[in-house]
mmCIF file of C-alpha atoms and ligand atoms in Angstrom:
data_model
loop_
_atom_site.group_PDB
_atom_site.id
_atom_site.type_symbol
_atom_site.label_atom_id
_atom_site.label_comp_id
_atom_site.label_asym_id
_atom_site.label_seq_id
_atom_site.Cartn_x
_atom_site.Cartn_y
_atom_site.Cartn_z
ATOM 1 C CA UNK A 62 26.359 8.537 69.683
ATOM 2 C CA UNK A 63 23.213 10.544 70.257
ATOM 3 C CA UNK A 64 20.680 10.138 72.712
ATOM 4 C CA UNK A 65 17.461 10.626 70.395
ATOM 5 C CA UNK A 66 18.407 8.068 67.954
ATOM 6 C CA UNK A 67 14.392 6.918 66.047
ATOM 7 C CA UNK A 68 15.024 3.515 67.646
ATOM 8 C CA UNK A 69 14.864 5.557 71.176
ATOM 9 C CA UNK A 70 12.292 7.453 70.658
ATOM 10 C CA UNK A 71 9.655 4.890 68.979
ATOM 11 C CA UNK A 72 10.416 2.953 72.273
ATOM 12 C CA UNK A 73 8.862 6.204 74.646
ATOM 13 C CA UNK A 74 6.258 5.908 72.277
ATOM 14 C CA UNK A 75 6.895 9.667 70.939
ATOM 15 C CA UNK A 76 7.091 10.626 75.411
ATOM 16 C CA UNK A 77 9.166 12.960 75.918
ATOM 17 C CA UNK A 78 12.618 11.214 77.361
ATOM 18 C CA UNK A 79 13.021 11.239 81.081
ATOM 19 C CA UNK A 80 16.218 13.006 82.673
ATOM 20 C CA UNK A 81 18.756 10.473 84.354
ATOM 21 C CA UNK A 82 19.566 12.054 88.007
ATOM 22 C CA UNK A 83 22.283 10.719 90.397
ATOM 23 C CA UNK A 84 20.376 8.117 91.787
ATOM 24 C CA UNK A 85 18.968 6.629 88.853
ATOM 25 C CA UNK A 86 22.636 6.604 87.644
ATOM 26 C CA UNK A 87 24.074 4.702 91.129
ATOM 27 C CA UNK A 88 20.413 2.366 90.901
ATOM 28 C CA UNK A 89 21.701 1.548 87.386
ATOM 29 C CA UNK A 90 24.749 0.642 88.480
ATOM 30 C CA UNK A 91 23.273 -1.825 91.049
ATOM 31 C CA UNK A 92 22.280 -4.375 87.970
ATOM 32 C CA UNK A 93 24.356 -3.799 85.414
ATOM 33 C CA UNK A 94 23.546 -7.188 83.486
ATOM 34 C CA UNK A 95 20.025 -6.709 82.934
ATOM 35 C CA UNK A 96 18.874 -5.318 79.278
ATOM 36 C CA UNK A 97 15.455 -4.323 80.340
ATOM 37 C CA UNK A 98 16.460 -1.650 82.827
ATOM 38 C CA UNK A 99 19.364 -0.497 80.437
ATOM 39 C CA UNK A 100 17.103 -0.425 77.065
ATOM 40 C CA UNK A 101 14.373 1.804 79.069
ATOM 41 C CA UNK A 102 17.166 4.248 80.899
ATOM 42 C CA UNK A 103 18.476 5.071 77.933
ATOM 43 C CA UNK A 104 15.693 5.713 76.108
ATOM 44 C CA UNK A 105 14.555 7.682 78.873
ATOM 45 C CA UNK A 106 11.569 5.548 79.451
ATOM 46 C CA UNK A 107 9.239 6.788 82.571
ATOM 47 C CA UNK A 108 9.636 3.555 84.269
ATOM 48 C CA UNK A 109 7.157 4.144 86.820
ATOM 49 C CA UNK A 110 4.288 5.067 84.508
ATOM 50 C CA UNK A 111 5.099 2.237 82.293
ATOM 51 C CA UNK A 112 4.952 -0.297 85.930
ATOM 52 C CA UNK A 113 1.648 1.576 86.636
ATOM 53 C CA UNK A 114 0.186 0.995 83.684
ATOM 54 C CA UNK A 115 1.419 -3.314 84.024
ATOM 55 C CA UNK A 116 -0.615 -2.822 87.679
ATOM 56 C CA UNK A 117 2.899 -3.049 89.647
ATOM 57 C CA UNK A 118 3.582 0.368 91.227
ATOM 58 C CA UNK A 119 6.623 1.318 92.393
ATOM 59 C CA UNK A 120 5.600 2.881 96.047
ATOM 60 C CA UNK A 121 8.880 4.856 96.166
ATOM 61 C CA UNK A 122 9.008 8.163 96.624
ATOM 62 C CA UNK A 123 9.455 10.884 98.912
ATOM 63 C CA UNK A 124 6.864 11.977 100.849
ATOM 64 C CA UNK A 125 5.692 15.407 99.944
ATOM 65 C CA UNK A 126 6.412 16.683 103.038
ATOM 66 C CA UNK A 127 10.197 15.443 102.870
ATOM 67 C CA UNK A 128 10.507 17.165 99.409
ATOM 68 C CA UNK A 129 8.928 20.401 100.762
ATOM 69 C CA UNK A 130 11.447 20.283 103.611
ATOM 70 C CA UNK A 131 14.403 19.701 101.270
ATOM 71 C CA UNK A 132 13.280 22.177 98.588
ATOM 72 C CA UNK A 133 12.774 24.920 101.637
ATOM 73 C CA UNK A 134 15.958 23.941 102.672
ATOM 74 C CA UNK A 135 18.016 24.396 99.935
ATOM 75 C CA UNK A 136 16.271 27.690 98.891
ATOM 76 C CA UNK A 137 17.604 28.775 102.308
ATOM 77 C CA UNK A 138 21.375 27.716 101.385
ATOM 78 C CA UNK A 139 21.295 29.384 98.001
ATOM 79 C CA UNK A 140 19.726 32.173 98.750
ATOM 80 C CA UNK A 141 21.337 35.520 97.909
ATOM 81 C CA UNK A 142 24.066 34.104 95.297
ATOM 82 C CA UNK A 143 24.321 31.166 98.266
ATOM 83 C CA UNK A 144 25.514 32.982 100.940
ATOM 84 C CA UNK A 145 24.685 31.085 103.832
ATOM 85 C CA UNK A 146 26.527 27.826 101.506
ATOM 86 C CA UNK A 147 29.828 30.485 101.215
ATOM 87 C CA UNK A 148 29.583 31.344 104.931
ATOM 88 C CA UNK A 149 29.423 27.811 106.249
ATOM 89 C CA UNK A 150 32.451 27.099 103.142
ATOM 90 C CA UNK A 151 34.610 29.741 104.674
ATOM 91 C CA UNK A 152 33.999 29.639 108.784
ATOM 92 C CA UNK A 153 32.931 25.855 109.524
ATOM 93 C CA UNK A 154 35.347 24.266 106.783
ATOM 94 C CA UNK A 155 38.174 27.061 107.026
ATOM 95 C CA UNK A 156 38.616 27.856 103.341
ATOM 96 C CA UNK A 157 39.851 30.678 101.552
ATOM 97 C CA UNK A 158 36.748 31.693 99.456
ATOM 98 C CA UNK A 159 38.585 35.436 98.467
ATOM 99 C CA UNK A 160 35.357 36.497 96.037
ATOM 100 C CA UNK A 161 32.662 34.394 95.107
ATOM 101 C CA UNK A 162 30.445 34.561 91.871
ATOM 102 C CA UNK A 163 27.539 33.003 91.760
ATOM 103 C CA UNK A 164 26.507 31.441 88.290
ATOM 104 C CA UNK A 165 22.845 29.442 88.133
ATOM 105 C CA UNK A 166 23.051 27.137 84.816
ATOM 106 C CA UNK A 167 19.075 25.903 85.074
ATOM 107 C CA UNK A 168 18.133 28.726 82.468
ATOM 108 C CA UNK A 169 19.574 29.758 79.624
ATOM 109 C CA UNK A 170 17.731 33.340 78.523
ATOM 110 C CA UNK A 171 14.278 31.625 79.788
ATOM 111 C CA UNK A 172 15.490 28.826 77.709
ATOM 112 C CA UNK A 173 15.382 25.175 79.134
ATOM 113 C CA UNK A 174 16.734 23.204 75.890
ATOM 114 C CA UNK A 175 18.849 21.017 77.614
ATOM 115 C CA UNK A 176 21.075 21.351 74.948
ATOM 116 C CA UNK A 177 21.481 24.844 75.424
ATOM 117 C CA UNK A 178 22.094 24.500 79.401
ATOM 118 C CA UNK A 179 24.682 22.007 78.518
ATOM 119 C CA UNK A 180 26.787 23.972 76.399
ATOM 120 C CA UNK A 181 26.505 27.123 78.217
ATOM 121 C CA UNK A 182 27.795 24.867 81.363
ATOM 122 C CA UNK A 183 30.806 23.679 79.151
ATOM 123 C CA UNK A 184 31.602 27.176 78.281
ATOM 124 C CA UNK A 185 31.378 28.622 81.462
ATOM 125 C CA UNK A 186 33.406 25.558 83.003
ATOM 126 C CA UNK A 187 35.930 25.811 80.586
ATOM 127 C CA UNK A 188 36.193 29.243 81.268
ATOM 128 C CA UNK A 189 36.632 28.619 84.715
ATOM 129 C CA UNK A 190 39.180 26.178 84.126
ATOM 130 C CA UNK A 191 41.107 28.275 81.813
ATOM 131 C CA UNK A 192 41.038 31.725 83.713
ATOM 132 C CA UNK A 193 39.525 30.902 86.966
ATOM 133 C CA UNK A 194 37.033 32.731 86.798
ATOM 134 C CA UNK A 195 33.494 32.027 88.709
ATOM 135 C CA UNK A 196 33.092 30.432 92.005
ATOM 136 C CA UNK A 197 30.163 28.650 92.215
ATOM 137 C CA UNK A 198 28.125 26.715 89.607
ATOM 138 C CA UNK A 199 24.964 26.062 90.284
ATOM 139 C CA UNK A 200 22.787 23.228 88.354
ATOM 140 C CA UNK A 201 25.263 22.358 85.674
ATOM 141 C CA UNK A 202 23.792 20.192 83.172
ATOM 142 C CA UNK A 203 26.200 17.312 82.311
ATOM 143 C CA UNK A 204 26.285 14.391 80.031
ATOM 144 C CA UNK A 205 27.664 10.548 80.768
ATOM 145 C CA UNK A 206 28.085 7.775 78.444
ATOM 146 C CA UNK A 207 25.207 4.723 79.533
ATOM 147 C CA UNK A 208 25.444 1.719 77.853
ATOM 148 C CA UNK A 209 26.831 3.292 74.732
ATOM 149 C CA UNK A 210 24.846 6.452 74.972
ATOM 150 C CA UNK A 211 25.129 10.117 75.934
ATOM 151 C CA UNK A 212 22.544 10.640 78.626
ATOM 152 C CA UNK A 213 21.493 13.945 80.358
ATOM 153 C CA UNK A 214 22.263 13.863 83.920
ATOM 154 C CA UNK A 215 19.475 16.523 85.795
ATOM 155 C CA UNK A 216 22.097 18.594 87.983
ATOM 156 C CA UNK A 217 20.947 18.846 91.676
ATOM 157 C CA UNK A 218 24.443 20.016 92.904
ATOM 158 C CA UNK A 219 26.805 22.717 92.907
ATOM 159 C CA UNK A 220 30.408 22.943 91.332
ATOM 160 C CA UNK A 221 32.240 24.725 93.380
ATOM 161 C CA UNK A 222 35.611 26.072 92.565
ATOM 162 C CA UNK A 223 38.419 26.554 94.318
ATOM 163 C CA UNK A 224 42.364 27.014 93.940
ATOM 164 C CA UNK A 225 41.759 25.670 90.027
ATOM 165 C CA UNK A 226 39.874 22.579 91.250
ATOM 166 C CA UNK A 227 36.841 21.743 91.179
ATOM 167 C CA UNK A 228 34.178 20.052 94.443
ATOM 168 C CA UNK A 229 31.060 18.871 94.212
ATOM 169 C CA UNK A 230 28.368 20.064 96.772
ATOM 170 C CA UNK A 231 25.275 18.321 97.543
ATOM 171 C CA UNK A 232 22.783 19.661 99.498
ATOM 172 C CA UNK A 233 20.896 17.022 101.248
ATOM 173 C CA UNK A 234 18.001 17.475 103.785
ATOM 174 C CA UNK A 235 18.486 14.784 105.632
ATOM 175 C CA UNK A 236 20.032 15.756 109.689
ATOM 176 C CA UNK A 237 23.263 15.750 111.162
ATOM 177 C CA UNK A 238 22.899 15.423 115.083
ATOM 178 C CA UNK A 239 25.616 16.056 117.229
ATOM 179 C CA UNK A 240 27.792 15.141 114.389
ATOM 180 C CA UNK A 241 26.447 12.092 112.915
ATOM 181 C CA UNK A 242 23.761 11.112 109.772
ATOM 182 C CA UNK A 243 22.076 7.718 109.055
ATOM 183 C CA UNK A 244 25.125 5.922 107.977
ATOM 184 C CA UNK A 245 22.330 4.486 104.793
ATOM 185 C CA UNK A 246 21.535 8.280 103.789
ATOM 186 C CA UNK A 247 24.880 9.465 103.731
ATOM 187 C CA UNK A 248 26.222 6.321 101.471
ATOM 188 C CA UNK A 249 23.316 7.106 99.160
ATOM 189 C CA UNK A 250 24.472 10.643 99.118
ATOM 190 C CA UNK A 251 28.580 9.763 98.803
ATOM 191 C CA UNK A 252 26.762 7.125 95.828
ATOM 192 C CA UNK A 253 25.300 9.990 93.890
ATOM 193 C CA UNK A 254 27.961 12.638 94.366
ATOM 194 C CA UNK A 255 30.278 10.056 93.159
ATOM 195 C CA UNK A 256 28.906 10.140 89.686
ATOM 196 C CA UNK A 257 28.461 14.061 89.447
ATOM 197 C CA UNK A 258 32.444 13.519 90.424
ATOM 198 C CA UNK A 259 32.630 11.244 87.388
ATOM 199 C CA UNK A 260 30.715 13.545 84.711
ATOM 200 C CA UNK A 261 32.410 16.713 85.724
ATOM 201 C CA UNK A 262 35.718 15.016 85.327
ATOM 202 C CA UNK A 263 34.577 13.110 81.632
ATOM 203 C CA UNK A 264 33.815 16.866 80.562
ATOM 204 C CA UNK A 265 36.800 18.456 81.853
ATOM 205 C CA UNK A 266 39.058 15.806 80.096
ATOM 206 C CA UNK A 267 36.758 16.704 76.994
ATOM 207 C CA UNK A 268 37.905 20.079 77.387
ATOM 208 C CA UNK A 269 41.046 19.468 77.603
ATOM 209 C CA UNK A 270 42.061 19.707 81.152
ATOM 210 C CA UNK A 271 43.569 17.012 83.959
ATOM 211 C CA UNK A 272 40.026 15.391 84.912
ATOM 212 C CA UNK A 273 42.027 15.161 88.642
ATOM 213 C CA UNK A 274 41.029 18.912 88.992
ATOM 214 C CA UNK A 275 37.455 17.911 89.964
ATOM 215 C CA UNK A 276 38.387 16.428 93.796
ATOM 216 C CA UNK A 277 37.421 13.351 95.079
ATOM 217 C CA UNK A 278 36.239 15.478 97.935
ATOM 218 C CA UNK A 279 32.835 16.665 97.583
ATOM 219 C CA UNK A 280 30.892 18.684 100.474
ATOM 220 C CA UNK A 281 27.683 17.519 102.092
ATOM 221 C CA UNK A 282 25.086 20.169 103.519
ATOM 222 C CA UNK A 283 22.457 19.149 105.242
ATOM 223 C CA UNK A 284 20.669 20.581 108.177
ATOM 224 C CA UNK A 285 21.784 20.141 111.987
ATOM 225 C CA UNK A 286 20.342 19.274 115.096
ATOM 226 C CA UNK A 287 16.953 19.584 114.085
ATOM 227 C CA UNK A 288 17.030 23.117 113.171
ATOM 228 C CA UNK A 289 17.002 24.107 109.355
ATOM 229 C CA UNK A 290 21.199 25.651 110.391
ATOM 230 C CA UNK A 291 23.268 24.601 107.498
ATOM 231 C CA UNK A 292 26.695 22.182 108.385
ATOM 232 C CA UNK A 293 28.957 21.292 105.886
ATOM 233 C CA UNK A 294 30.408 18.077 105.847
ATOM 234 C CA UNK A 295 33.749 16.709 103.465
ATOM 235 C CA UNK A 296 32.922 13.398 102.354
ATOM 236 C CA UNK A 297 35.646 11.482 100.067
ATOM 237 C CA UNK A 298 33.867 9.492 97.392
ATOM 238 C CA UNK A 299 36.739 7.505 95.998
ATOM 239 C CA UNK A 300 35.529 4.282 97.046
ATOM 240 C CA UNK A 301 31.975 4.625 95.280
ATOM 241 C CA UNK A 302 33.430 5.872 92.362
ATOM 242 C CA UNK A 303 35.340 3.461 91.676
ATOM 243 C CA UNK A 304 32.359 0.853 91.961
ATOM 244 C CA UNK A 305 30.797 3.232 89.196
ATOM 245 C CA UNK A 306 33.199 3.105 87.179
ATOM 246 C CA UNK A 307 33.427 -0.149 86.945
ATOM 247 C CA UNK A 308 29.555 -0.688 86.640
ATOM 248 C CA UNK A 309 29.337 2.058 84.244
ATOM 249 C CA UNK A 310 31.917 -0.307 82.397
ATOM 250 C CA UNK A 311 29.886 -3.448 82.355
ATOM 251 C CA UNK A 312 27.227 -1.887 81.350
ATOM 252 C CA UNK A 313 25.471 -4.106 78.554
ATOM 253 C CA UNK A 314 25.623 -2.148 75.534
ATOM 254 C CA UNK A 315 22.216 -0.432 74.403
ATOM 255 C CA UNK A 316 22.973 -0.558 70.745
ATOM 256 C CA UNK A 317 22.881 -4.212 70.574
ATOM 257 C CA UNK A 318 20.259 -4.915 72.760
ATOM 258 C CA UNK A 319 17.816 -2.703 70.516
ATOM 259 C CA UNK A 320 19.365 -4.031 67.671
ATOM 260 C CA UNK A 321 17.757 -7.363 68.385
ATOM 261 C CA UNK A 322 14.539 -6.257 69.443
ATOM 262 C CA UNK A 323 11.509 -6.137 67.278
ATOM 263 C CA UNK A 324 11.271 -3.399 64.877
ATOM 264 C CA UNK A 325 7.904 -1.828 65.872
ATOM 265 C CA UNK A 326 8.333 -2.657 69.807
ATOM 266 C CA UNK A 327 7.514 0.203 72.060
ATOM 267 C CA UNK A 328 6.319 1.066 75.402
ATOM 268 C CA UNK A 329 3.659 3.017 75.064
ATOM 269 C CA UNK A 330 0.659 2.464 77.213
ATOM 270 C CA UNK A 331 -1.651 0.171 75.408
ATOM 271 C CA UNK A 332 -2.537 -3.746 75.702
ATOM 272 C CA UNK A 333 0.508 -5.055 73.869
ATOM 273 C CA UNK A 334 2.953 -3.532 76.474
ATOM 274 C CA UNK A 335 3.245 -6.493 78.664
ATOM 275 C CA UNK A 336 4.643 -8.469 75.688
ATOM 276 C CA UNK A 337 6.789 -5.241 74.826
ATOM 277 C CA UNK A 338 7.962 -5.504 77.968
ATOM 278 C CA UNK A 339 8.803 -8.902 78.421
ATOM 279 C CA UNK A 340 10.582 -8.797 75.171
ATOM 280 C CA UNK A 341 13.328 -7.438 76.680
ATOM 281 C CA UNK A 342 15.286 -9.800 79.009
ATOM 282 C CA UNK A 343 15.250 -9.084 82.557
ATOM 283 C CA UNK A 344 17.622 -10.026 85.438
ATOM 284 C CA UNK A 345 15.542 -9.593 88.550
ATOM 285 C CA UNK A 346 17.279 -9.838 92.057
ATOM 286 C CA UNK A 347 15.835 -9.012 95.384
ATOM 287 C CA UNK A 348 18.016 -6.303 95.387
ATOM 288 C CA UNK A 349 15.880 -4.897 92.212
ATOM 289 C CA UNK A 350 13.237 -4.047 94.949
ATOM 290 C CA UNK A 351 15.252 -1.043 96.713
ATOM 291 C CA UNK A 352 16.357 0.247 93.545
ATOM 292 C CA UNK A 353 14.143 -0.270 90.412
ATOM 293 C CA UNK A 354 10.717 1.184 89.530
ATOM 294 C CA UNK A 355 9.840 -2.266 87.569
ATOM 295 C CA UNK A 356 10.765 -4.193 90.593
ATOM 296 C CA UNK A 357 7.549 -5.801 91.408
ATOM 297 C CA UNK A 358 6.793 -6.644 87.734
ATOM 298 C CA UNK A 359 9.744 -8.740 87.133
ATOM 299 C CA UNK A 360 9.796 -10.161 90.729
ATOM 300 C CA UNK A 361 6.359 -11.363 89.395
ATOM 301 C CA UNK A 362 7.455 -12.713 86.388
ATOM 302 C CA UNK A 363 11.023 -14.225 87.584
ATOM 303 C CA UNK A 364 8.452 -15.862 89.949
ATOM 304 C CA UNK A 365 5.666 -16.990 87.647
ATOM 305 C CA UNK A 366 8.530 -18.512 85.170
ATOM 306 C CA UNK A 367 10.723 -20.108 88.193
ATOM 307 C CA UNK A 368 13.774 -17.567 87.577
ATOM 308 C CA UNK A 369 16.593 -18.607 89.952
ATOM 309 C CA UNK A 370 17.421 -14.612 89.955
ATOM 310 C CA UNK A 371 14.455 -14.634 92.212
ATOM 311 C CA UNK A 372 15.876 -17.129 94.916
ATOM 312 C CA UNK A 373 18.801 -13.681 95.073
ATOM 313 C CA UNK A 374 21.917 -12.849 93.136
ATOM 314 C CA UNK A 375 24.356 -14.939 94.704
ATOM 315 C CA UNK A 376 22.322 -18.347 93.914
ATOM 316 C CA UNK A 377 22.174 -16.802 90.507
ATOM 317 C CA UNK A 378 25.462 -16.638 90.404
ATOM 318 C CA UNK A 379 26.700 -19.571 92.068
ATOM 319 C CA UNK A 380 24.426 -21.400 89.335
ATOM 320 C CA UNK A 381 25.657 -19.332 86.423
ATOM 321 C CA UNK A 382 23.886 -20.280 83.294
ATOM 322 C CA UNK A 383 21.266 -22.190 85.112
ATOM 323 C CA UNK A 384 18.799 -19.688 84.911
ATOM 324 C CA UNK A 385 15.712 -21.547 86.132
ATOM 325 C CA UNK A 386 14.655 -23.607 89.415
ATOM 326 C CA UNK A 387 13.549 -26.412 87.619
ATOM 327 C CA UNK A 388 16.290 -26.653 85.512
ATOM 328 C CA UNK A 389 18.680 -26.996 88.290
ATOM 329 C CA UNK A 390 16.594 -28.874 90.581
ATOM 330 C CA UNK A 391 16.575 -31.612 86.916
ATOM 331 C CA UNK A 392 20.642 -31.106 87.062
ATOM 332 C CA UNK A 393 20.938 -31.716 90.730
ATOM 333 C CA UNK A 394 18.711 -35.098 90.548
ATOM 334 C CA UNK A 395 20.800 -36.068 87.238
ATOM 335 C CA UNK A 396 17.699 -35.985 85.260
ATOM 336 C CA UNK A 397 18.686 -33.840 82.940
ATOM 337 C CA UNK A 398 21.943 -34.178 80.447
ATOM 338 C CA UNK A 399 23.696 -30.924 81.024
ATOM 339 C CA UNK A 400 25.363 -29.042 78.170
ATOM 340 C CA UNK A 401 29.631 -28.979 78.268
ATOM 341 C CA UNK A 402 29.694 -25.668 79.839
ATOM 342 C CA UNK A 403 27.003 -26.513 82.388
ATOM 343 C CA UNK A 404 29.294 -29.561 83.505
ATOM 344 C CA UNK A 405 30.759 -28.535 86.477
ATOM 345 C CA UNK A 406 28.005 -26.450 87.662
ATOM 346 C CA UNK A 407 26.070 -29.817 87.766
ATOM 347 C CA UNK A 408 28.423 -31.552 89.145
ATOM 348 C CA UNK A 409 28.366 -29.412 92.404
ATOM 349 C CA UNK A 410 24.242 -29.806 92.294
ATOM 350 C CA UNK A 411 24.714 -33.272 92.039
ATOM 351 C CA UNK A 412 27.292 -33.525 95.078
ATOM 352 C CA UNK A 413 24.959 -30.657 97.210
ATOM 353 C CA UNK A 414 22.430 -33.157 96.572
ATOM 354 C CA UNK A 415 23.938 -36.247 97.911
ATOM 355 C CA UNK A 416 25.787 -34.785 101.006
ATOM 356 C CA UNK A 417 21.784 -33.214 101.690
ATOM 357 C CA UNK A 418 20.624 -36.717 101.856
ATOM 358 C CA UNK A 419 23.600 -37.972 103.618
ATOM 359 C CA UNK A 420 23.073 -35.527 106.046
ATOM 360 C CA UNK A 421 19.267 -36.039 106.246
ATOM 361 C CA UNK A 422 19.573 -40.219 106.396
ATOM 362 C CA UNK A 423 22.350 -39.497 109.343
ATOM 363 C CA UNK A 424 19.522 -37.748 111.396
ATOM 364 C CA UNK A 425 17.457 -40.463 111.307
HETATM 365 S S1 SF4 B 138 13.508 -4.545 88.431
HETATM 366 FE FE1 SF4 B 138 13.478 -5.525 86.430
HETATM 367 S S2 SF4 B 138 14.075 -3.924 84.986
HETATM 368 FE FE2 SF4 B 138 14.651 -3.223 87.014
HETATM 369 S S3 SF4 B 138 16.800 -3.836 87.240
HETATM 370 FE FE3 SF4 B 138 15.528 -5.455 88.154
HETATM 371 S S4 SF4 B 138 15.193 -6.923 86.537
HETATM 372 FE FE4 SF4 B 138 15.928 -5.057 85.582
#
């Protein structure tokens, strides 16, 4: 299981592979079933380029003066070996920080191999775990399993360690007035610490240690009362990790997906990459919209080709296997012969239909 396999690579078109954060980890998870998005994660495929060059851009995005807040902001927190982050630790959250080392993993001797980083954050975590040694761990570079491949996750977080275990802190630059955060920001923030909880536990099983030492806890920072003062917040991420977990673990697998794709496909920029891209089976929901850079591409084409993923998941999934509008509108009128396994679905669009008319011919 590597995650430069040829097959991989030929599909950047020899790009150089894009890092998997957090959130494109929790957006992953949000459409687990659909090839196209899993294919061109884990080859670490620069979606939004590749949705520029199709003429459907993505407008997500910060805006550059949100990520020159947040960047000023965290400077602030981590400045001197993150003192203000041990201050806040110790007086606003009560714990016993006795010493605290500071450890930065982003460079490794003015090396930024990410294979490098990655081992030197395994051996200083499993140093940590073994003698106790260091405090806080700043960008460690971890790996998770994606659809049957390792994939770099880009740290943005802290490990912090404490009594032998391990918590995750996020620094987010989003405010906390007079105790409370947009309920949306902090869900997207529990979302994302939940799978830097999940990869710091895979690697501390891998070296040999109870992955429960990594808490469910993690802490969120983020700025208060519209001043750039640092509060600390504990946040308990069990519930979203179990949802990645389980999404992680209906993943489609990668390996057989590019297995059945055409030998020379790739998606580099050029005139055949519609086709290359529509060669790979999409599952577009509305819900794509809020979390995929291809979003308005496939809405486009779910549209253009009368997808019934376009109408939204649940009617997709109430008419499982139907997987176009005219299709079911043929089964509902009993103009079409359905296949064995499409029986009972068109039975139910057969009886929808007639209780519509019944209901209709009672109004007149
Ligand atoms: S927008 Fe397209 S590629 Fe992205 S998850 Fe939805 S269907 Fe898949």
């Amino acid at each position: 299981m590597t995650e430069t396999a040829p097959d991989l690579d030929r599909l950047r078109g020899g790009a150089p592979p894009r890092n998997h954060d957090a959130r494109t980890i929790a957006a992953l998870t949000a459409n687990p079933g659909c090839a196209r998005r899993g294919v061109m994660d884990a080859a670490g495929v620069d979606k939004d380029a590749v949705a520029r060059q199709l003429g459907f851009p993505a407008p997500y995005g910060q805006s550059q003066f949100a990520i020159t807040r947040g960047n000023v902001f965290e400077q602030q927190v981590k400045a001197d070996g993150c003192a203000e982050l041990l201050t806040l630790l110790r007086d606003r959250l009560g714990l016993t920080v006795p010493e605290a080392r500071y450890d930065d993993l982003e460079e490794v001797a003015g090396s930024e191999s990410r294979e490098m980083r990655h081992a030197r954050t395994r051996r200083l975590l499993a140093r940590a775990l073994e003698t106790g040694e260091g405090t806080l761990f700043d960008h460690p570079l971890l790996r998770l399993e994606i659809g049957g491949r390792a994939v770099y996750l880009e740290p943005d977080v802290i490990a912090f360690q404490l009594a032998g275990r391990f918590h995750v802190v996020e620094i987010k630059s989003f405010a906390v007035i007079d105790g409370q955060a947009e309920p949306e920001q902090v869900a997207a923030a529990a979302r994302q610490s939940a799978v830097y909880v999940l990869a710091l536990r895979r690697l501390v099983a891998e070296l040999g240690h109870d992955p429960a030492r990594v808490a469910h806890e993690v802490f969120l920072v983020c700025p208060e009362n519209f001043t750039n003062r640092p509060t600390a917040t504990p946040v308990d991420v069990r519930p979203q990790l179990a949802v990645v977990e389980r999404q992680l673990a209906r993943l489609t697998r990668v390996d057989e997906i590019v297995a059945a794709l055409p030998a020379d496909l790739t998606f580099a920029p050029g005139a055949a990459l519609p086709e290359s891209v529509r060669a790979v089976q999409a599952r577009y929901a509305p819900e794509c919209m809020a979390s995929c850079e291809m979003a308005f591409f496939c809405r486009d084409e779910a549209r253009a080709c009368g997808a019934t993923g376009a109408l939204g998941r649940s009617v997709r999934d109430d008419l499982g296997g139907v997987d176009s509008i005219a299709m079911a509108l043929a089964l509902a009128e009993g103009t079409l012969e359905p296949a064995a396994e499409l029986a009972e679905t068109a039975a139910q669009l057969r009886t929808a239909t007639r209780l519509r008319r019944e209901a209709l011919g009672g109004l007149h």
